[in-house]
Amino acid sequence: MVAITPLRSPESGSLQTDKAAALAALESMLAIRSFEEAVDGLFARGLMHGTMHLSIGQEASATGVCAALKETDYITSTHRGHGHCIAKGADLTRMMAELLAKQTGYCRGRGGSMHIADTKTRNLGANGIVAGGIPIAAGAALAQKMRGETNVVVSFFGDGATNEGAFHEALNLAAIWDLPVVFVCENNKYGMSNSTELSMRVEKISDRALAYGIAGETVDGNDVDAVYQAAAVAVARARSGGGPTLLECETYRWKGHSKSDKNLYRTKEEIDEWKAKDPIERFQEIILSSGLVTQSEIETLIAKVREGTRDAIKEASAAPDSDPAELLSSVFREAN
Amino acid sequence: MTDRIITYSEAIREAIGQAMEADPNVFMLGEDIGIYGGAFGVSGDLYHRFGAERIRDTPISELGIVGAAVGAALVGMKPIVEIQFSDFTAQAMDQIVNQAAKIHFMLGGELSVPMVLRAPSGSGTGAAAQHSQSLEAWFAHVPGLKVVLPSNARDAKGLLLAAIDDPNPVIVLEHKLLYKTSGPVPEQMYRTPIGVADLVREGKDLVIVATGIMVSRSVAAAQQLAAQGIEATVIDPRTLSPLDMTLINDAIAATGRVILVQEAPKHVGFMAEIAARIAEGPALFSLLAPVKRICGMDIPIPYAPQLEKAAVPQLEDIVAGAVELMREP
Ligand SMILES: Cc1ncc(C[n+]2csc(CCOP(=O)(O)OP(=O)(O)O)c2C)c(N)n1
Ligand SMILES: [Mg+2]
């Protein structure tokens, strides 16, 4: 089993100048890409059941944000959550097992792609309900504050989610209670087929922070270091009692919304334009040309994540299928 | 056991206060529960005893409130949410139904949501259709939620303390007309187990199964019936999910006649579930007459007092129903 190197904050303050942090960030992005390409392939070959939402092209936001977090910080995630899960440190084999409906998966095959949670890495769960995790993140942050803990909660969600009432209620609560939470909007321009131009009149989603009297910022979501820097400021603000931030990461999903998407609402030119802004290639070029890392170091990472994905598929495939005989367990938690 | 006579509302407040003293993770959140003391006065002086941090006033934001409670519960707190009127749970349904109820199962059993959601339920206050509903069947239909309906002060305290202890989301529907009613309540902390029905009154001729405000109304009806020589057993399930059918089945076996009484509309109401369980189980063969339901009319709760009364079962309806049932062959 290949363990993905945990993300770390750069001592230099920039992922572009701290070698260990840069390599970890690159490894995380490569692992997300490799895992999701494999998932895409398994679906295409009919070997995977259900549905899934890929974040290929968006790896920098999950990675840059999680690089600014401590192990004890929490996240809430979305239907497009594989990247968040991996960046927070989840085990690829247990993730793959969940997607393959195995007993050894994170949810024992009950949740699938859209519902992975991982108590160990403090991932409070992906969510099948758009914006469902945002109020939950505010509540987890409230708990930190009430208990005098210094942990921060990050809530990931999409541009579409910011049109839900849950987003607005959660931001307002977090604002009035100065909660240690960072709201990270991964603006990939579309909620399914509905573009941000059609779905809102604000120029930037981060402008919505104004309505709640909290800090709002928009960053290039395909620049992992820019995401990290902005997240680090927001996380520090949250941790020191300065309250929430709405951080918008402008990015793009290369693949369709889910497996049924025919991409009728966007052009091939637009997709290609964004592919040219590949967050992984961009970061590789920066750290290669500055001499921070070598080509062979990058190749080693690529080989490592590929092996990690292959192993995950192999181990997960060999695991027992989830068991209908225990379906009635865990509807309720037994009292201790 | 030192029982005092206190109100249903005081009993709930006492339970919350004792739970908060015993466990720093217990806190309350809701609209106007602080200095105002709660729309029905339930939180009362708790704000002065525990402060604004733990008796947490919220904006008018039901989805946000329940979501915040779910999140806090996920990481080890024990929130008690007060939704001002049970009707407003409609605003928060995503967090109740799709989040709180599902998280333990859907995520494979590791995380759980030890949240209590209390809300005033039922009609009788002239508040009309949007402030008077009895929505217990909505919640009882969702696996993963426990649903309790305390019908008296003693159970209000005991069931609430059990709900706070419970590691799962528990919906507690309190009846508005019961808040000012009084009864004997032990001073110390005690738990009324969730999932155990209560034998309120014993009689040999028929069984009345009733929930919420209909329990005391059925007891009053049983007293009138006794004067006519009809002896009724009254059973209060207390908990709709999980449901305890043992007492009900045994009582039907002993009497052969059963009336099911609820305030909520009849169509697809909770008593339909009890009727179905009777039909599926051994009690069916003890029946001497068809199961009889006495329920609210299938209409929104109206405003005018005479209309509102007509919309839900009254004492006379229960008495008349029992007399009629006794005339069946
Ligand atoms: C409450 C709700 N409404 C609709 C859906 C169906 N749905 C799933 S994902 C999605 C688009 C969400 O868009 P966005 O928030 O931008 O996230 P993205 O998919 O772009 O990552 C929709 C409409 C849902 N799951 N939940
Ligand atoms: Mg989107």
XYZ file of C-alpha atoms and ligand atoms in Angstrom:
692
model
C 0.000 0.000 0.000
C 1.344 3.406 -0.994
C 0.740 6.226 1.478
C 0.353 9.686 0.006
C 2.669 12.167 1.737
C 0.696 14.506 4.003
C 0.479 18.133 2.949
C 2.471 20.681 4.915
C 2.664 24.429 5.261
C 5.790 25.870 3.629
C 8.206 27.280 6.180
C 9.186 29.910 3.647
C 5.567 31.030 3.384
C 5.313 29.945 -0.260
C 4.806 26.547 -1.845
C 7.085 27.739 -4.635
C 10.129 28.071 -2.407
C 9.850 25.270 0.168
C 10.917 22.016 -1.380
C 9.256 19.532 0.982
C 5.978 21.456 0.958
C 6.101 21.847 -2.832
C 6.693 18.151 -3.398
C 3.871 17.238 -1.024
C 1.513 19.638 -2.806
C 2.470 18.260 -6.187
C 2.055 14.705 -4.945
C -1.412 15.525 -3.627
C -2.518 17.043 -6.932
C -1.050 14.144 -8.883
C -2.729 11.645 -6.577
C -6.120 13.300 -7.041
C -5.657 13.333 -10.815
C -4.499 9.747 -10.930
C -7.255 8.486 -8.631
C -9.980 10.261 -10.585
C -8.650 9.242 -13.997
C -8.743 5.670 -12.761
C -12.290 6.121 -11.503
C -13.284 7.606 -14.849
C -11.812 4.559 -16.567
C -13.551 2.087 -14.267
C -16.882 3.781 -14.956
C -16.290 3.829 -18.697
C -15.581 0.100 -18.603
C -18.730 -0.570 -16.591
C -16.756 -1.741 -13.586
C -18.110 0.893 -11.232
C -21.661 1.383 -10.103
C -23.707 4.489 -9.334
C -22.536 7.947 -10.141
C -19.531 10.143 -9.475
C -18.372 13.705 -9.954
C -14.791 14.317 -10.973
C -12.695 17.290 -9.935
C -10.041 16.837 -12.612
C -8.740 20.336 -13.359
C -9.624 21.583 -9.853
C -6.880 19.848 -7.864
C -5.178 23.071 -6.795
C -8.036 24.359 -4.654
C -8.384 21.227 -2.523
C -4.610 20.965 -2.224
C -3.777 24.630 -1.599
C -6.462 24.947 1.062
C -5.618 21.725 2.891
C -1.932 22.677 2.892
C -2.936 25.550 5.156
C -4.671 23.227 7.651
C -3.479 21.339 10.710
C -4.263 17.651 11.076
C -6.835 18.480 13.750
C -8.713 20.957 11.574
C -11.985 19.805 10.045
C -13.426 19.943 6.558
C -16.863 19.432 5.046
C -16.942 18.397 1.429
C -19.270 18.020 -1.524
C -20.508 15.612 -4.181
C -17.292 16.544 -6.014
C -15.231 15.525 -3.028
C -12.497 13.041 -3.977
C -9.913 15.827 -4.072
C -10.828 17.199 -0.642
C -10.735 13.726 0.802
C -7.284 12.926 -0.609
C -5.837 16.344 0.219
C -6.982 15.930 3.834
C -5.131 12.632 3.971
C -7.618 9.857 3.247
C -6.509 6.365 2.347
C -6.832 5.665 -1.395
C -7.643 2.002 -0.884
C -10.549 2.677 1.469
C -11.833 5.359 -0.904
C -11.599 3.047 -3.872
C -13.233 0.284 -1.836
C -16.155 2.577 -1.112
C -16.548 3.429 -4.782
C -16.377 -0.265 -5.622
C -19.140 -0.932 -3.024
C -16.946 -2.975 -0.720
C -17.382 -3.793 2.946
C -13.968 -2.267 3.626
C -14.889 1.114 2.127
C -15.109 4.230 4.241
C -18.881 3.818 4.510
C -19.053 0.008 4.204
C -20.492 0.509 0.732
C -23.463 2.507 1.994
C -22.369 5.908 0.842
C -20.423 5.622 -2.386
C -18.558 8.454 -4.033
C -20.885 11.175 -2.759
C -20.764 10.368 0.947
C -17.226 9.597 2.009
C -16.324 10.783 5.496
C -13.134 10.024 7.388
C -13.094 10.575 11.129
C -9.350 10.009 11.306
C -8.499 12.923 9.033
C -11.427 14.967 10.356
C -13.297 14.990 7.111
C -16.919 15.366 8.215
C -18.151 14.103 4.922
C -19.004 14.697 1.331
C -22.633 15.553 0.748
C -25.225 14.644 -1.836
C -27.169 17.782 -1.073
C -25.836 20.934 -2.703
C -24.839 23.309 0.149
C -25.753 20.702 2.771
C -22.335 20.810 4.403
C -22.123 24.576 4.821
C -24.315 24.976 7.920
C -22.761 21.812 9.323
C -19.333 23.413 9.032
C -20.609 26.458 10.881
C -21.869 24.179 13.641
C -18.590 22.279 13.901
C -16.844 25.642 14.144
C -19.276 26.748 16.839
C -18.345 23.638 18.807
C -14.629 24.489 18.522
C -15.282 27.969 19.769
C -17.504 26.893 22.669
C -14.933 24.372 23.833
C -12.025 26.766 23.562
C -10.363 24.622 20.879
C -8.242 26.318 18.259
C -9.238 24.085 15.352
C -10.566 25.647 12.182
C -13.270 24.228 9.927
C -13.125 24.553 6.151
C -16.283 24.109 4.153
C -15.829 23.350 0.456
C -18.713 23.980 -1.941
C -19.353 25.023 -5.533
C -20.539 28.216 -7.193
C -24.016 26.737 -7.563
C -24.241 26.138 -3.824
C -24.018 29.865 -3.146
C -27.538 30.244 -4.544
C -28.960 27.969 -1.848
C -30.501 29.371 1.323
C -28.248 27.119 3.388
C -25.192 29.059 2.183
C -26.683 32.385 3.238
C -27.944 31.175 6.607
C -24.627 29.559 7.416
C -22.552 32.602 6.469
C -24.736 34.867 8.531
C -24.533 32.620 11.597
C -20.778 32.271 11.242
C -20.451 36.034 10.871
C -22.503 37.042 13.909
C -20.778 34.450 16.086
C -17.256 35.091 14.714
C -16.826 31.398 14.027
C -13.478 29.831 13.086
C -14.575 28.709 9.654
C -13.328 29.309 6.131
C -15.934 29.019 3.386
C -14.152 27.874 0.251
C -16.150 28.287 -2.934
C -14.684 26.336 -5.819
C -16.114 28.384 -8.643
C -15.846 26.146 -11.678
C -18.271 28.379 -13.623
C -21.139 25.934 -13.666
C -23.630 24.218 -11.432
C -24.334 21.308 -13.722
C -25.265 23.247 -16.892
C -26.186 26.526 -15.211
C -23.418 29.086 -15.633
C -22.602 31.710 -13.024
C -23.578 34.371 -15.594
C -27.094 32.922 -15.630
C -27.337 32.151 -11.948
C -26.166 35.331 -10.214
C -25.778 39.069 -10.729
C -22.682 39.618 -8.605
C -19.424 39.941 -10.446
C -17.443 37.833 -8.041
C -18.891 35.267 -5.667
C -16.645 36.641 -2.947
C -18.690 39.876 -3.172
C -21.370 37.933 -1.340
C -19.190 38.196 1.779
C -20.089 41.885 1.937
C -23.678 41.007 2.719
C -22.554 39.278 5.902
C -19.840 41.691 6.948
C -17.062 39.129 6.586
C -13.859 39.046 4.590
C -14.130 37.912 0.989
C -11.404 37.157 -1.502
C -11.101 35.720 -4.981
C -7.993 33.879 -6.102
C -6.784 32.044 -9.165
C -7.928 28.591 -8.153
C -5.576 26.924 -10.592
C -2.542 28.442 -8.889
C -1.905 26.177 -5.932
C 0.408 28.634 -4.237
C -2.051 31.525 -4.601
C -4.748 29.310 -3.102
C -2.432 28.313 -0.286
C -1.466 31.925 0.490
C -5.070 33.117 0.587
C -6.167 30.100 2.608
C -3.325 30.612 5.078
C -4.498 34.176 5.729
C -8.106 33.057 6.118
C -7.195 30.127 8.359
C -4.999 32.355 10.540
C -7.829 34.866 10.815
C -10.250 32.133 11.822
C -7.841 30.576 14.303
C -7.088 33.857 16.015
C -10.750 34.722 16.546
C -11.057 37.059 13.566
C -14.072 35.215 12.180
C -14.973 33.633 8.877
C -13.790 34.296 5.340
C -15.415 33.565 2.017
C -12.597 32.438 -0.234
C -13.458 31.994 -3.893
C -11.150 29.853 -6.023
C -11.736 30.359 -9.738
C -11.250 27.062 -11.485
C -12.798 24.720 -14.014
C -13.847 21.112 -14.266
C -12.517 19.399 -17.329
C -14.936 16.502 -17.251
C -18.701 16.636 -17.449
C -20.745 17.303 -14.329
C -21.261 13.571 -13.871
C -21.213 10.621 -16.177
C -24.381 11.614 -18.055
C -23.117 15.056 -19.148
C -22.933 15.736 -22.903
C -21.371 19.199 -22.404
C -24.071 20.923 -24.466
C -23.878 24.112 -22.419
C -20.237 24.931 -23.052
C -17.854 24.940 -25.989
C -14.888 22.767 -26.730
C -12.836 25.966 -27.085
C -13.698 26.972 -23.537
C -12.721 23.561 -22.198
C -9.436 23.657 -24.125
C -8.705 27.157 -22.909
C -8.937 25.943 -19.333
C -6.999 22.772 -20.006
C -4.158 25.050 -21.022
C -4.275 26.389 -17.467
C -3.750 22.943 -15.943
C -2.927 23.552 -12.275
C -0.545 20.601 -12.149
C 1.507 21.510 -15.202
C 1.643 25.136 -14.143
C 3.018 24.289 -10.742
C 5.477 21.762 -12.125
C 6.862 24.351 -14.535
C 7.311 26.934 -11.804
C 9.175 24.674 -9.407
C 11.206 23.075 -12.196
C 12.328 26.308 -13.802
C 13.275 27.811 -10.441
C 15.402 24.750 -9.777
C 13.490 23.865 -6.588
C 12.889 20.317 -7.832
C 14.281 18.146 -10.598
C 12.514 16.382 -13.450
C 13.423 13.032 -11.982
C 11.907 13.975 -8.626
C 8.664 14.772 -10.439
C 8.808 11.507 -12.336
C 9.267 9.621 -9.106
C 6.104 11.245 -7.752
C 4.147 10.396 -10.877
C 5.242 6.781 -10.640
C 4.366 6.711 -6.948
C 0.805 7.973 -7.324
C 0.187 5.638 -10.251
C 1.325 2.731 -8.170
C -0.831 4.006 -5.295
C -3.901 4.078 -7.523
C -3.134 0.670 -9.027
C -2.678 -0.828 -5.573
C -5.862 0.800 -4.359
C -7.829 -0.780 -7.197
C -6.172 -4.141 -6.678
C -6.651 -4.231 -2.917
C -10.160 -2.838 -3.056
C -11.200 -5.288 -5.771
C -10.041 -8.185 -3.641
C -12.022 -6.993 -0.598
C -15.370 -8.548 0.316
C -18.498 -6.961 -1.123
C -20.628 -4.975 1.291
C -22.935 -7.256 3.190
C -26.748 -7.001 2.996
C -27.023 -9.154 6.118
C -25.961 -6.245 8.283
C -28.116 -3.616 6.595
C -30.154 -2.951 9.710
C -27.078 -2.062 11.709
C -26.120 1.563 12.155
C -29.494 3.050 11.341
C -29.148 4.214 14.926
C -26.068 4.339 17.077
C -26.310 2.025 20.075
C -26.185 3.834 23.400
C -22.921 3.185 25.230
C -38.333 10.244 44.816
C -39.617 13.647 45.719
C -42.444 14.515 43.382
C -43.613 18.089 43.117
C -46.532 19.342 41.094
C -44.989 21.447 38.356
C -45.985 22.354 34.826
C -45.013 20.532 31.651
C -43.073 23.619 30.667
C -41.229 23.740 34.006
C -40.471 20.050 33.708
C -38.830 20.583 30.307
C -36.863 23.558 31.621
C -35.757 21.552 34.648
C -34.550 18.729 32.394
C -32.546 21.123 30.226
C -31.069 22.883 33.256
C -30.056 19.622 34.913
C -28.565 18.243 31.695
C -26.606 21.456 31.191
C -25.292 21.356 34.740
C -24.257 17.738 34.350
C -22.587 18.029 30.951
C -20.794 21.085 29.587
C -21.391 19.807 26.048
C -25.120 20.329 26.329
C -26.321 23.666 25.020
C -29.453 25.123 23.569
C -29.999 27.131 20.416
C -33.083 28.669 18.901
C -35.041 31.803 18.187
C -35.861 34.095 21.145
C -34.833 31.533 23.741
C -32.493 33.959 25.546
C -33.663 37.082 27.309
C -37.167 36.599 25.887
C -37.370 33.149 27.455
C -38.789 31.333 24.438
C -41.983 31.881 22.464
C -43.817 29.564 24.882
C -41.683 30.509 27.865
C -39.976 27.128 28.018
C -36.372 28.294 28.269
C -37.503 30.916 30.818
C -34.635 31.882 33.125
C -32.097 29.459 31.660
C -30.408 32.358 29.909
C -29.763 34.035 33.247
C -28.444 30.804 34.725
C -26.226 29.671 31.870
C -25.516 32.783 29.818
C -25.741 33.710 26.177
C -23.076 31.249 25.080
C -25.039 28.137 26.058
C -28.564 29.500 25.737
C -27.825 30.740 22.287
C -30.228 33.101 20.569
C -30.173 32.692 16.813
C -31.398 34.712 13.879
C -34.632 33.573 12.222
C -32.804 30.932 10.317
C -34.211 27.447 10.885
C -32.113 25.657 8.284
C -28.993 27.344 9.593
C -29.862 26.547 13.205
C -30.450 22.862 12.623
C -27.401 22.658 10.358
C -25.245 24.253 13.020
C -26.616 21.813 15.579
C -25.838 18.870 13.287
C -22.279 20.113 12.840
C -21.764 20.710 16.538
C -23.201 17.275 17.335
C -20.898 15.607 14.807
C -17.880 16.830 16.734
C -19.126 15.885 20.179
C -21.465 18.583 21.440
C -25.024 17.808 22.551
C -27.162 20.566 21.096
C -30.817 21.030 21.962
C -32.534 22.930 19.177
C -35.773 24.733 19.835
C -37.781 25.353 16.683
C -40.324 27.998 17.632
C -43.297 26.162 16.103
C -43.053 22.626 14.743
C -44.466 23.963 11.469
C -41.150 25.729 10.858
C -39.280 22.447 10.719
C -40.376 22.629 7.073
C -37.668 25.276 6.617
C -35.061 22.976 8.116
C -36.141 19.699 6.553
C -32.952 19.194 4.558
C -30.813 19.228 7.654
C -33.248 17.034 9.605
C -34.080 14.471 6.951
C -31.146 14.416 4.564
C -28.370 15.156 7.035
C -29.135 14.337 10.688
C -31.163 11.213 9.978
C -28.785 9.760 7.416
C -25.277 10.549 8.574
C -24.739 7.594 10.899
C -25.915 4.991 8.401
C -24.812 6.615 5.159
C -21.286 7.271 6.340
C -20.873 3.701 7.511
C -21.552 4.042 11.221
C -18.639 6.054 12.556
C -20.091 9.523 12.968
C -23.396 10.179 14.679
C -25.618 13.138 15.443
C -26.608 13.335 19.123
C -28.989 16.227 18.576
C -32.332 16.930 20.202
C -34.862 18.975 18.276
C -37.785 20.221 20.381
C -40.774 21.935 18.861
C -44.268 22.925 19.986
C -46.884 21.000 18.078
C -50.632 20.866 17.702
C -53.710 23.056 17.528
C -55.971 24.771 20.021
C -54.435 28.217 20.211
C -56.260 29.932 17.348
C -53.038 30.339 15.451
C -54.515 28.682 12.350
C -53.048 26.580 9.608
C -49.334 27.461 9.664
C -48.847 27.355 13.437
C -50.968 24.413 14.518
C -49.930 21.265 12.753
C -49.213 17.820 14.119
C -46.388 16.664 11.874
C -45.136 13.639 13.803
C -45.793 11.233 10.937
C -43.355 13.158 8.716
C -40.532 12.448 11.089
C -41.610 8.947 12.055
C -41.429 8.003 8.386
C -37.704 8.759 8.206
C -35.368 5.960 9.304
C -32.658 7.365 11.532
C -34.875 9.744 13.489
C -36.352 8.950 16.879
C -39.669 10.655 17.549
C -41.219 11.219 20.954
C -44.441 12.936 21.984
C -44.567 13.559 25.744
C -48.169 13.739 26.947
C -47.594 14.867 30.541
C -45.107 16.715 32.716
C -43.389 13.630 34.106
C -42.732 12.168 30.671
C -41.760 15.572 29.304
C -38.814 15.628 31.691
C -37.922 11.942 31.540
C -38.174 11.606 27.774
C -36.194 14.784 27.210
C -33.373 13.599 29.458
C -33.373 10.272 27.617
C -33.330 12.157 24.312
C -30.343 14.235 25.422
C -28.482 11.052 26.392
C -29.335 9.350 23.135
C -26.516 9.279 20.577
C -29.004 9.792 17.728
C -31.149 12.665 16.506
C -34.362 12.770 18.522
C -37.374 14.888 17.559
C -39.407 15.879 20.616
C -42.834 17.225 19.736
C -44.316 19.018 22.723
C -47.958 19.999 22.747
C -48.681 23.709 23.129
C -51.806 23.089 25.187
C -49.828 20.957 27.622
C -47.188 23.561 28.508
C -49.317 25.030 31.304
C -50.728 21.737 32.569
C -49.260 20.342 35.786
C -48.450 16.986 37.207
C -46.167 15.184 39.634
C -42.529 15.330 38.562
C -39.527 13.938 40.455
C -36.919 16.543 41.297
C -33.844 14.494 40.488
C -32.709 13.479 36.999
C -34.426 10.386 35.605
C -34.861 8.939 32.151
C -38.088 7.689 30.646
C -36.819 5.123 28.177
C -37.363 5.889 24.513
C -39.298 3.058 22.886
C -41.458 1.997 25.827
C -45.207 2.629 25.806
C -47.131 3.677 28.906
C -50.187 1.993 30.328
C -52.077 5.061 31.495
C -55.316 3.400 32.599
C -56.597 -0.152 32.729
C -60.054 -1.345 31.749
C -61.455 -4.649 30.534
C -63.762 -3.548 27.710
C -61.693 -1.745 25.110
C -58.323 -0.159 24.417
C -57.777 3.464 23.495
C -54.361 4.192 22.010
C -53.708 7.938 21.982
C -50.794 10.324 21.488
C -49.962 13.853 22.645
C -52.861 15.950 23.859
C -55.218 13.070 23.011
C -53.898 11.041 25.926
C -55.423 13.225 28.641
C -58.525 13.678 26.506
C -58.853 9.896 26.231
C -58.429 9.487 29.982
C -61.183 12.026 30.544
C -63.318 10.117 28.038
C -62.578 6.856 29.861
C -63.820 8.409 33.091
C -67.120 9.364 31.455
C -67.354 5.914 29.900
C -66.819 4.318 33.300
C -69.929 6.128 34.523
C -71.802 4.310 31.724
C -70.286 0.982 32.712
C -67.625 0.831 29.961
C -64.096 0.290 31.222
C -61.351 1.477 28.889
C -57.634 0.837 28.903
C -55.640 3.873 27.735
C -52.192 3.404 26.224
C -49.782 6.188 25.309
C -47.062 4.921 22.941
C -44.965 7.968 23.987
C -42.389 7.121 21.335
C -43.458 6.793 17.708
C -40.007 5.717 16.532
C -39.064 3.232 17.787
C -42.587 1.953 18.415
C -43.455 -0.421 21.248
C -46.387 -2.620 20.174
C -46.203 -5.087 23.061
C -48.564 -3.293 25.425
C -50.977 -2.518 22.631
C -51.072 -6.114 21.376
C -51.518 -7.484 24.888
C -54.314 -5.069 25.668
C -56.124 -5.938 22.448
C -55.771 -9.623 23.273
C -57.435 -8.890 26.609
C -60.295 -6.696 25.331
C -60.828 -7.389 21.631
C -61.637 -3.754 20.806
C -59.396 -0.852 19.945
C -59.753 2.857 19.189
C -56.810 4.818 17.842
C -56.890 8.545 18.612
C -54.665 11.240 17.135
C -54.943 14.970 16.571
C -53.223 14.842 13.177
C -55.281 14.333 10.019
C -56.410 10.765 9.533
C -55.067 10.185 6.037
C -51.637 8.544 6.237
C -51.359 9.533 9.876
C -49.359 7.689 12.503
C -52.384 5.707 13.702
C -52.547 4.125 10.258
C -49.202 2.542 11.117
C -50.524 1.196 14.397
C -53.610 -0.144 12.618
C -51.380 -1.867 10.086
C -49.236 -3.409 12.795
C -52.353 -4.695 14.519
C -53.495 -6.191 11.209
C -50.119 -7.800 10.612
C -49.777 -9.284 14.068
C -51.383 -11.714 16.453
C -53.741 -9.040 17.807
C -55.794 -9.293 14.611
C -57.255 -12.616 15.722
C -58.394 -11.153 19.049
C -60.436 -8.388 17.467
C -64.181 -8.581 18.091
C -64.845 -5.448 16.043
C -62.995 -3.482 13.334
C -60.229 -1.117 14.373
C -61.621 2.381 14.833
C -59.626 5.564 14.194
C -60.655 8.899 15.638
C -58.431 11.522 14.055
C -58.193 15.090 12.910
C -60.102 15.990 9.770
C -58.137 15.943 6.534
C -57.990 19.733 6.366
C -55.579 22.506 7.389
C -56.275 23.722 10.928
C -58.795 26.602 10.705
C -58.843 29.796 12.753
C -62.364 30.253 14.189
C -62.591 28.540 17.597
C -65.614 26.444 16.693
C -63.956 25.409 13.414
C -60.667 24.611 15.095
C -62.421 22.449 17.689
C -64.376 20.666 15.004
C -61.200 19.856 13.105
C -59.668 17.644 15.800
C -61.086 14.962 18.122
C -62.805 16.224 21.255
C -63.719 14.363 24.403
C -67.287 13.782 23.152
C -65.974 12.260 19.932
C -63.930 9.737 21.853
C -66.809 8.868 24.173
C -69.206 8.498 21.264
C -66.698 6.420 19.329
C -66.231 4.075 22.265
C -69.941 3.622 22.810
C -70.387 2.876 19.132
C -67.527 0.413 19.131
C -69.025 -1.428 22.105
C -72.241 -1.894 20.117
C -70.416 -3.726 17.325
C -71.256 -7.446 17.437
C -30.355 20.522 -3.055
C -29.852 19.937 -4.339
N -30.301 20.430 -5.500
C -29.853 19.911 -6.673
C -28.978 18.865 -6.684
C -28.508 18.239 -8.003
N -27.130 18.681 -8.253
C -26.076 17.964 -7.819
S -24.628 18.742 -8.058
C -25.388 20.055 -8.793
C -24.582 21.217 -9.287
C -23.871 21.863 -8.160
O -23.124 22.937 -8.657
P -21.935 23.569 -7.829
O -22.402 23.884 -6.452
O -21.405 24.685 -8.627
O -20.871 22.398 -7.684
P -20.059 21.651 -8.840
O -20.886 20.493 -9.265
O -19.843 22.617 -9.945
O -18.808 21.205 -8.204
C -26.761 19.864 -8.839
C -27.733 20.806 -9.426
C -28.571 18.359 -5.431
N -27.740 17.312 -5.347
N -28.974 18.932 -4.289
Mg -19.816 24.630 -10.014
